[in-house]
Amino acid sequence: MATTRLPGTPRLLRALNDRAALELLLAQGPLTRAQLGELTGLSKVTASQLVERLEERGLVVRVGEQAGGRGPNAQLYAVEPGSAHVVGVDVGPDRVVAACADITGKVIGRVEQSTRDTDDPVGLVHNAVVRTVSSAGASLESVRRVVLGTPGLVDPATGDITFAFNLPRWHRGLLAALREDLHTPVVFENDVNLAALAEAQSGAARGVDDFVLVWVGVGVGLAIVLGGRLHHGSTGAAGEIGYLPVPGATIPRDVSRRAKPAFQQLAAADAVRVIAREHGFRAPTAGDAVRAAIAAGTEGGPVLDELARRLALGVASTCVVLDPPLVVLAGEVGQAGGSALAERVQHEVAAITLVTPRVVVTELTEEPVLRGALRTALDAVRDEVFGSTVG
């Protein structure tokens, strides 16, 4: 039976045109009405009506003029930055960092505070959000979404935190409490997943649909991106690579007792410092220890060789199942190791498995979790704001 294709309604076509114009203004703006018409393929009259409609709805604003030939200068238009705001929050065991961005993606406010001063997660997040919005000169009512990156598991069905190893007071029910407190949509996401989204947008995974990001720091985590989308698993536990039962480490039988899981025992920051110390490199942090080993040249080679051998156990276990073309090393240790560590891991994985993924170091050196949180919030809010432009 043939399917009848119905023409688009005027309302739908206007919505599509409005969305296309707004995306162009974000990517290439400011633009004149004529330029918008050329880029969207719309007539001058239709483009002018579109701009007037978006201006009336407070989504675009005049930002200047463009000198032309004969006649008056053409008005330049841009997306109104204050039409909506988002907040991204990176929550760790020691500190919380929050940033506020306008709908163009420009970060206009940022605060950082210790998490050790309170055992009230709602109060902690409330204070961080209110302070960063205030520092941005915005109002809480204009914030359309808050995205929090945290260690641990987020239930894909409910969006609530189910397990956070380093944040014992973060638990089920917190999501509803935060939404009620802030009176705005609040979303939890695993911190390593957010780092992977940032890497895909502007880091080493740009243009790559399938990749994994291995985070090596205080803990060890993994983000899986397949077909350009995060893979969470049925319970949100996809990527909890620290719990891999690997040889050379004690396998705890009850994770609820907060015993350190097997792969984390071998490859996380504490283990890295032990490896470095055994080879004569003492440093206050794991990252410093790795950098010292690299700076030592051939003398530091055994440190990197041993760390690569251990990391390869987790990377190989992942890659023989998923077979991704790319592995990104991130986190304190992954970033410090640079290409020297990444190349060793790539070689070791190829030596012990049938897969040969390219292993590279992250290109994002500053706050990738926060960047991923802001990007996630912006994508959702732009869909909401730009997708409902026609009344």
Short mmCIF file of C-alpha atoms in Angstrom, two decimals:
data_model
loop_
_atom_site.label_atom_id
_atom_site.label_comp_id
_atom_site.label_asym_id
_atom_site.label_seq_id
_atom_site.Cartn_x
_atom_site.Cartn_y
_atom_site.Cartn_z
CA MET A 1 0.00 0.00 0.00
CA ALA A 2 1.45 3.35 -1.04
CA THR A 3 2.09 5.94 1.61
CA THR A 4 0.57 9.35 0.99
CA ARG A 5 3.06 12.13 1.69
CA LEU A 6 1.33 15.16 3.12
CA PRO A 7 2.74 18.60 2.44
CA GLY A 8 4.10 20.55 5.37
CA THR A 9 1.66 22.92 7.01
CA PRO A 10 2.49 26.63 7.01
CA ARG A 11 2.94 26.45 10.78
CA LEU A 12 5.43 23.59 10.51
CA LEU A 13 7.35 25.25 7.69
CA ARG A 14 7.62 28.47 9.66
CA ALA A 15 8.94 26.55 12.65
CA LEU A 16 11.54 24.78 10.51
CA ASN A 17 12.64 28.03 8.91
CA ASP A 18 12.85 29.77 12.27
CA ARG A 19 14.97 26.98 13.71
CA ALA A 20 17.28 27.01 10.69
CA ALA A 21 17.72 30.79 10.95
CA LEU A 22 18.50 30.63 14.66
CA GLU A 23 21.09 27.91 14.12
CA LEU A 24 22.70 29.98 11.38
CA LEU A 25 22.83 33.04 13.62
CA LEU A 26 24.53 30.97 16.32
CA ALA A 27 27.06 29.52 13.91
CA GLN A 28 27.72 32.46 11.58
CA GLY A 29 26.05 35.54 13.04
CA PRO A 30 25.54 38.41 13.14
CA LEU A 31 23.73 38.36 9.78
CA THR A 32 21.49 40.68 7.78
CA ARG A 33 18.01 39.74 6.61
CA ALA A 34 19.34 39.34 3.08
CA GLN A 35 22.13 37.05 4.25
CA LEU A 36 19.67 34.92 6.19
CA GLY A 37 17.52 34.69 3.09
CA GLU A 38 20.46 33.57 0.96
CA LEU A 39 21.65 30.99 3.49
CA THR A 40 18.19 29.52 4.09
CA GLY A 41 17.00 29.77 0.49
CA LEU A 42 14.07 31.97 1.49
CA SER A 43 12.77 34.95 -0.44
CA LYS A 44 13.52 38.44 0.84
CA VAL A 45 9.92 38.88 1.96
CA THR A 46 9.83 35.54 3.81
CA ALA A 47 13.21 36.20 5.42
CA SER A 48 12.04 39.62 6.61
CA GLN A 49 8.87 38.13 8.08
CA LEU A 50 10.97 35.46 9.81
CA VAL A 51 13.26 38.04 11.42
CA GLU A 52 10.32 40.14 12.57
CA ARG A 53 8.68 37.06 14.09
CA LEU A 54 11.85 36.08 15.98
CA GLU A 55 12.42 39.66 17.09
CA GLU A 56 8.89 39.88 18.48
CA ARG A 57 9.48 36.70 20.46
CA GLY A 58 12.67 38.09 21.95
CA LEU A 59 14.92 35.50 20.30
CA VAL A 60 16.92 37.80 18.03
CA VAL A 61 18.14 41.35 18.50
CA ARG A 62 19.65 44.06 16.34
CA VAL A 63 23.36 44.37 17.04
CA GLY A 64 24.59 46.86 14.43
CA GLU A 65 24.64 47.77 10.78
CA GLN A 66 26.46 46.58 7.70
CA ALA A 67 27.49 49.20 5.19
CA GLY A 68 26.48 48.40 1.64
CA GLY A 69 26.31 50.15 -1.66
CA ARG A 70 23.49 52.50 -2.43
CA GLY A 71 20.71 52.97 0.04
CA PRO A 72 20.61 52.65 3.83
CA ASN A 73 22.87 50.29 5.75
CA ALA A 74 21.48 46.81 6.44
CA GLN A 75 20.62 45.88 10.01
CA LEU A 76 22.63 43.06 11.57
CA TYR A 77 20.85 40.51 13.78
CA ALA A 78 22.07 38.00 16.34
CA VAL A 79 20.52 35.57 18.78
CA GLU A 80 19.45 37.36 21.95
CA PRO A 81 21.92 36.02 24.54
CA GLY A 82 19.60 36.54 27.48
CA SER A 83 16.65 34.67 25.99
CA ALA A 84 17.64 31.68 28.15
CA HIS A 85 20.41 30.56 30.48
CA VAL A 86 21.79 27.20 31.58
CA VAL A 87 23.98 26.07 34.46
CA GLY A 88 26.52 23.26 34.42
CA VAL A 89 27.87 21.82 37.67
CA ASP A 90 30.88 19.55 38.19
CA VAL A 91 30.59 17.84 41.57
CA GLY A 92 33.57 16.02 43.04
CA PRO A 93 34.49 14.66 46.47
CA ASP A 94 36.40 17.85 47.36
CA ARG A 95 34.86 20.69 45.40
CA VAL A 96 31.96 21.79 43.23
CA VAL A 97 32.39 24.07 40.22
CA ALA A 98 29.38 25.71 38.60
CA ALA A 99 29.17 27.85 35.47
CA CYS A 100 26.33 29.79 33.86
CA ALA A 101 26.10 30.25 30.09
CA ASP A 102 23.67 32.20 27.94
CA ILE A 103 21.90 30.53 25.04
CA THR A 104 24.76 31.39 22.66
CA GLY A 105 27.06 29.21 24.77
CA LYS A 106 29.08 32.07 26.23
CA VAL A 107 30.06 31.41 29.86
CA ILE A 108 29.12 34.52 31.82
CA GLY A 109 29.42 33.34 35.42
CA ARG A 110 31.49 30.81 37.38
CA VAL A 111 31.92 29.85 41.05
CA GLU A 112 33.91 27.23 42.90
CA GLN A 113 33.43 26.05 46.46
CA SER A 114 34.48 23.25 48.77
CA THR A 115 32.22 20.26 49.30
CA ARG A 116 33.79 19.58 52.68
CA ASP A 117 31.96 22.41 54.42
CA THR A 118 28.53 20.78 54.30
CA ASP A 119 26.85 17.38 54.32
CA ASP A 120 23.69 18.77 52.69
CA PRO A 121 23.81 18.13 48.91
CA VAL A 122 20.66 20.17 48.22
CA GLY A 123 22.06 23.18 50.03
CA LEU A 124 25.42 22.72 48.31
CA VAL A 125 23.96 22.68 44.81
CA HIS A 126 21.49 25.46 45.61
CA ASN A 127 24.27 27.72 46.80
CA ALA A 128 26.50 26.95 43.81
CA VAL A 129 23.70 27.56 41.28
CA VAL A 130 22.43 30.76 42.90
CA ARG A 131 25.93 32.18 43.24
CA THR A 132 26.93 31.46 39.64
CA VAL A 133 23.67 32.87 38.26
CA SER A 134 24.16 35.98 40.38
CA SER A 135 27.75 36.35 39.19
CA ALA A 136 26.43 36.17 35.62
CA GLY A 137 24.01 39.03 36.24
CA ALA A 138 21.10 36.75 35.33
CA SER A 139 17.99 35.67 37.21
CA LEU A 140 17.22 32.18 38.43
CA GLU A 141 13.91 32.38 36.54
CA SER A 142 15.82 32.61 33.24
CA VAL A 143 17.70 29.34 33.90
CA ARG A 144 16.01 26.69 31.79
CA ARG A 145 18.15 23.72 32.82
CA VAL A 146 20.79 22.65 35.33
CA VAL A 147 23.03 19.68 34.44
CA LEU A 148 25.15 18.14 37.19
CA GLY A 149 28.09 15.86 36.50
CA THR A 150 28.81 13.45 39.34
CA PRO A 151 30.82 10.27 39.83
CA GLY A 152 28.79 7.09 40.05
CA LEU A 153 25.63 5.63 38.53
CA VAL A 154 22.64 7.50 37.16
CA ASP A 155 19.48 5.45 36.58
CA PRO A 156 18.51 5.88 32.90
CA ALA A 157 14.84 5.28 33.75
CA THR A 158 14.45 7.83 36.56
CA GLY A 159 17.46 10.11 36.10
CA ASP A 160 18.29 9.74 39.80
CA ILE A 161 21.63 8.86 41.34
CA THR A 162 21.75 5.24 42.47
CA PHE A 163 25.36 4.92 43.58
CA ALA A 164 28.16 7.46 44.07
CA PHE A 165 31.29 5.94 45.58
CA ASN A 166 32.89 9.23 46.66
CA LEU A 167 29.65 11.04 47.54
CA PRO A 168 27.91 8.91 50.16
CA ARG A 169 25.14 11.44 50.83
CA TRP A 170 24.11 11.61 47.18
CA HIS A 171 21.31 9.09 46.77
CA ARG A 172 17.88 8.32 45.31
CA GLY A 173 15.39 11.11 45.88
CA LEU A 174 17.96 13.86 45.49
CA LEU A 175 16.85 14.70 41.96
CA ALA A 176 13.28 15.49 43.03
CA ALA A 177 14.54 17.50 45.99
CA LEU A 178 16.77 19.62 43.76
CA ARG A 179 14.04 20.21 41.19
CA GLU A 180 11.67 21.33 43.92
CA ASP A 181 14.31 23.56 45.46
CA LEU A 182 15.45 25.27 42.25
CA HIS A 183 12.08 25.27 40.43
CA THR A 184 13.77 24.37 37.15
CA PRO A 185 14.64 21.15 35.29
CA VAL A 186 17.66 19.43 36.85
CA VAL A 187 19.52 16.56 35.19
CA PHE A 188 22.20 14.23 36.55
CA GLU A 189 24.84 12.69 34.30
CA ASN A 190 27.94 10.65 35.02
CA ASP A 191 31.00 12.91 35.00
CA VAL A 192 33.07 10.75 32.62
CA ASN A 193 30.16 10.63 30.17
CA LEU A 194 30.05 14.42 30.16
CA ALA A 195 33.80 14.57 29.53
CA ALA A 196 33.28 12.31 26.50
CA LEU A 197 30.56 14.60 25.12
CA ALA A 198 32.93 17.55 25.44
CA GLU A 199 35.65 15.53 23.71
CA ALA A 200 33.29 14.74 20.84
CA GLN A 201 32.34 18.37 20.45
CA SER A 202 35.73 20.04 20.58
CA GLY A 203 38.42 17.52 21.49
CA ALA A 204 40.25 14.47 20.19
CA ALA A 205 37.01 12.70 19.18
CA ARG A 206 35.66 15.38 16.85
CA GLY A 207 33.95 13.74 13.89
CA VAL A 208 34.21 10.23 15.37
CA ASP A 209 30.90 8.39 15.84
CA ASP A 210 32.26 5.43 17.82
CA PHE A 211 34.86 5.84 20.56
CA VAL A 212 35.55 5.23 24.21
CA LEU A 213 37.07 7.63 26.71
CA VAL A 214 39.08 6.18 29.59
CA TRP A 215 39.32 8.46 32.61
CA VAL A 216 42.28 7.76 34.89
CA GLY A 217 42.42 9.80 38.07
CA VAL A 218 41.38 9.22 41.67
CA GLY A 219 39.08 6.62 40.15
CA VAL A 220 39.00 4.88 36.78
CA GLY A 221 36.00 5.33 34.53
CA LEU A 222 34.92 4.81 30.95
CA ALA A 223 32.46 6.51 28.62
CA ILE A 224 31.10 4.69 25.58
CA VAL A 225 29.89 6.60 22.52
CA LEU A 226 28.26 4.55 19.77
CA GLY A 227 26.73 6.09 16.68
CA GLY A 228 27.38 9.53 18.16
CA ARG A 229 25.34 8.79 21.29
CA LEU A 230 26.27 7.87 24.83
CA HIS A 231 25.63 4.26 25.80
CA HIS A 232 24.42 4.09 29.40
CA GLY A 233 23.37 0.46 29.74
CA SER A 234 20.17 -0.78 31.37
CA THR A 235 21.11 0.44 34.86
CA GLY A 236 23.53 3.24 33.99
CA ALA A 237 26.55 1.07 34.84
CA ALA A 238 27.98 0.89 31.31
CA GLY A 239 31.55 2.10 31.56
CA GLU A 240 32.18 1.35 35.24
CA ILE A 241 35.51 -0.10 34.20
CA GLY A 242 36.98 0.23 37.69
CA TYR A 243 34.98 -2.89 38.61
CA LEU A 244 36.59 -5.10 35.97
CA PRO A 245 37.82 -8.30 37.69
CA VAL A 246 41.38 -8.23 36.41
CA PRO A 247 44.37 -10.41 37.35
CA GLY A 248 46.77 -8.99 39.88
CA ALA A 249 44.16 -7.41 42.15
CA THR A 250 41.87 -8.60 44.92
CA ILE A 251 38.27 -8.85 43.74
CA PRO A 252 35.89 -7.48 46.41
CA ARG A 253 32.69 -9.47 46.87
CA ASP A 254 30.50 -6.65 48.19
CA VAL A 255 30.84 -3.28 46.46
CA SER A 256 28.43 -1.66 48.93
CA ARG A 257 31.13 -1.92 51.60
CA ARG A 258 33.15 0.63 49.63
CA ALA A 259 36.04 -1.72 49.07
CA LYS A 260 38.22 -0.50 46.21
CA PRO A 261 37.30 -2.45 43.03
CA ALA A 262 39.86 -4.59 41.24
CA PHE A 263 40.89 -2.58 38.18
CA GLN A 264 40.89 0.62 40.19
CA GLN A 265 43.38 -1.00 42.56
CA LEU A 266 45.75 -1.51 39.61
CA ALA A 267 45.40 1.69 37.61
CA ALA A 268 43.95 4.61 39.62
CA ALA A 269 45.95 7.49 41.09
CA ASP A 270 47.05 5.71 44.28
CA ALA A 271 48.46 2.82 42.26
CA VAL A 272 50.22 5.18 39.88
CA ARG A 273 52.03 6.88 42.75
CA VAL A 274 53.13 3.48 44.08
CA ILE A 275 54.48 2.48 40.66
CA ALA A 276 56.39 5.74 40.37
CA ARG A 277 57.76 5.50 43.92
CA GLU A 278 59.05 1.98 43.26
CA HIS A 279 61.13 3.43 40.43
CA GLY A 280 62.42 6.38 42.43
CA PHE A 281 59.89 9.04 41.48
CA ARG A 282 58.16 10.64 44.46
CA ALA A 283 55.52 13.30 43.85
CA PRO A 284 52.52 14.77 45.68
CA THR A 285 50.05 13.70 42.97
CA ALA A 286 49.78 10.94 40.39
CA GLY A 287 49.89 13.47 37.59
CA ASP A 288 53.10 14.97 38.94
CA ALA A 289 54.62 11.50 39.23
CA VAL A 290 53.85 10.69 35.60
CA ARG A 291 55.19 14.03 34.39
CA ALA A 292 58.39 13.45 36.40
CA ALA A 293 58.82 10.05 34.78
CA ILE A 294 58.39 11.52 31.30
CA ALA A 295 60.84 14.33 32.06
CA ALA A 296 63.42 11.72 33.16
CA GLY A 297 63.56 10.24 29.68
CA THR A 298 64.76 6.64 29.50
CA GLU A 299 64.97 6.39 33.30
CA GLY A 300 61.24 7.04 33.54
CA GLY A 301 60.38 4.57 30.80
CA PRO A 302 59.71 1.63 33.16
CA VAL A 303 57.06 3.68 35.00
CA LEU A 304 55.19 4.36 31.76
CA ASP A 305 55.66 0.76 30.58
CA GLU A 306 54.12 -0.66 33.75
CA LEU A 307 51.27 1.84 33.78
CA ALA A 308 50.54 1.12 30.13
CA ARG A 309 50.54 -2.63 30.79
CA ARG A 310 47.97 -2.18 33.53
CA LEU A 311 45.78 0.26 31.62
CA ALA A 312 45.83 -2.04 28.61
CA LEU A 313 44.04 -4.73 30.64
CA GLY A 314 41.00 -2.48 30.94
CA VAL A 315 41.24 -0.94 27.50
CA ALA A 316 41.67 -4.34 25.82
CA SER A 317 38.72 -5.82 27.73
CA THR A 318 36.55 -2.99 26.46
CA CYS A 319 37.84 -2.98 22.91
CA VAL A 320 37.45 -6.69 22.22
CA VAL A 321 33.75 -6.26 23.00
CA LEU A 322 33.05 -2.92 21.33
CA ASP A 323 35.89 -2.74 18.77
CA PRO A 324 35.95 1.09 18.60
CA PRO A 325 38.38 2.83 16.23
CA LEU A 326 39.43 5.34 18.87
CA VAL A 327 40.33 5.37 22.57
CA VAL A 328 40.86 8.69 24.35
CA LEU A 329 42.90 8.78 27.57
CA ALA A 330 41.73 11.52 29.93
CA GLY A 331 41.70 12.42 33.60
CA GLU A 332 44.67 13.50 35.68
CA VAL A 333 46.87 10.53 34.75
CA GLY A 334 45.77 10.19 31.13
CA GLN A 335 46.39 13.87 30.48
CA ALA A 336 49.76 13.87 32.25
CA GLY A 337 50.91 10.79 30.33
CA GLY A 338 50.39 12.50 26.98
CA SER A 339 51.39 10.77 23.77
CA ALA A 340 54.17 8.83 25.53
CA LEU A 341 51.62 6.89 27.58
CA ALA A 342 48.96 6.72 24.86
CA GLU A 343 51.38 5.16 22.37
CA ARG A 344 52.45 2.54 24.89
CA VAL A 345 48.83 1.63 25.66
CA GLN A 346 48.04 1.37 21.94
CA HIS A 347 51.00 -0.94 21.40
CA GLU A 348 50.14 -3.11 24.41
CA VAL A 349 46.47 -3.49 23.44
CA ALA A 350 47.46 -4.55 19.93
CA ALA A 351 49.92 -7.05 21.41
CA ILE A 352 47.39 -8.84 23.62
CA THR A 353 44.20 -8.70 21.49
CA LEU A 354 43.01 -8.94 17.90
CA VAL A 355 41.87 -5.29 17.85
CA THR A 356 44.05 -2.28 17.11
CA PRO A 357 42.28 0.91 18.17
CA ARG A 358 44.08 4.22 17.90
CA VAL A 359 44.85 5.50 21.41
CA VAL A 360 45.26 9.25 21.86
CA VAL A 361 45.44 11.72 24.72
CA THR A 362 42.61 14.13 25.46
CA GLU A 363 42.75 17.54 23.82
CA LEU A 364 40.72 19.16 26.60
CA THR A 365 42.98 20.33 29.39
CA GLU A 366 40.52 22.49 31.34
CA GLU A 367 37.30 21.33 33.04
CA PRO A 368 35.97 18.84 30.47
CA VAL A 369 33.18 17.67 32.80
CA LEU A 370 31.89 21.21 33.23
CA ARG A 371 32.12 21.81 29.49
CA GLY A 372 30.15 18.64 28.85
CA ALA A 373 27.50 19.65 31.37
CA LEU A 374 27.03 23.04 29.73
CA ARG A 375 26.89 21.48 26.26
CA THR A 376 24.25 18.95 27.37
CA ALA A 377 22.15 21.71 28.93
CA LEU A 378 22.48 23.98 25.90
CA ASP A 379 21.47 21.26 23.44
CA ALA A 380 18.30 20.55 25.40
CA VAL A 381 17.37 24.18 25.97
CA ARG A 382 17.96 25.19 22.36
CA ASP A 383 15.65 22.37 21.30
CA GLU A 384 13.00 23.72 23.67
CA VAL A 385 13.41 27.41 22.83
CA PHE A 386 14.13 27.15 19.12
CA GLY A 387 11.67 24.33 18.59
CA SER A 388 8.69 26.34 19.83
CA THR A 389 9.11 29.59 18.00
CA VAL A 390 5.77 29.57 16.23
CA GLY A 391 2.69 30.38 18.27
#
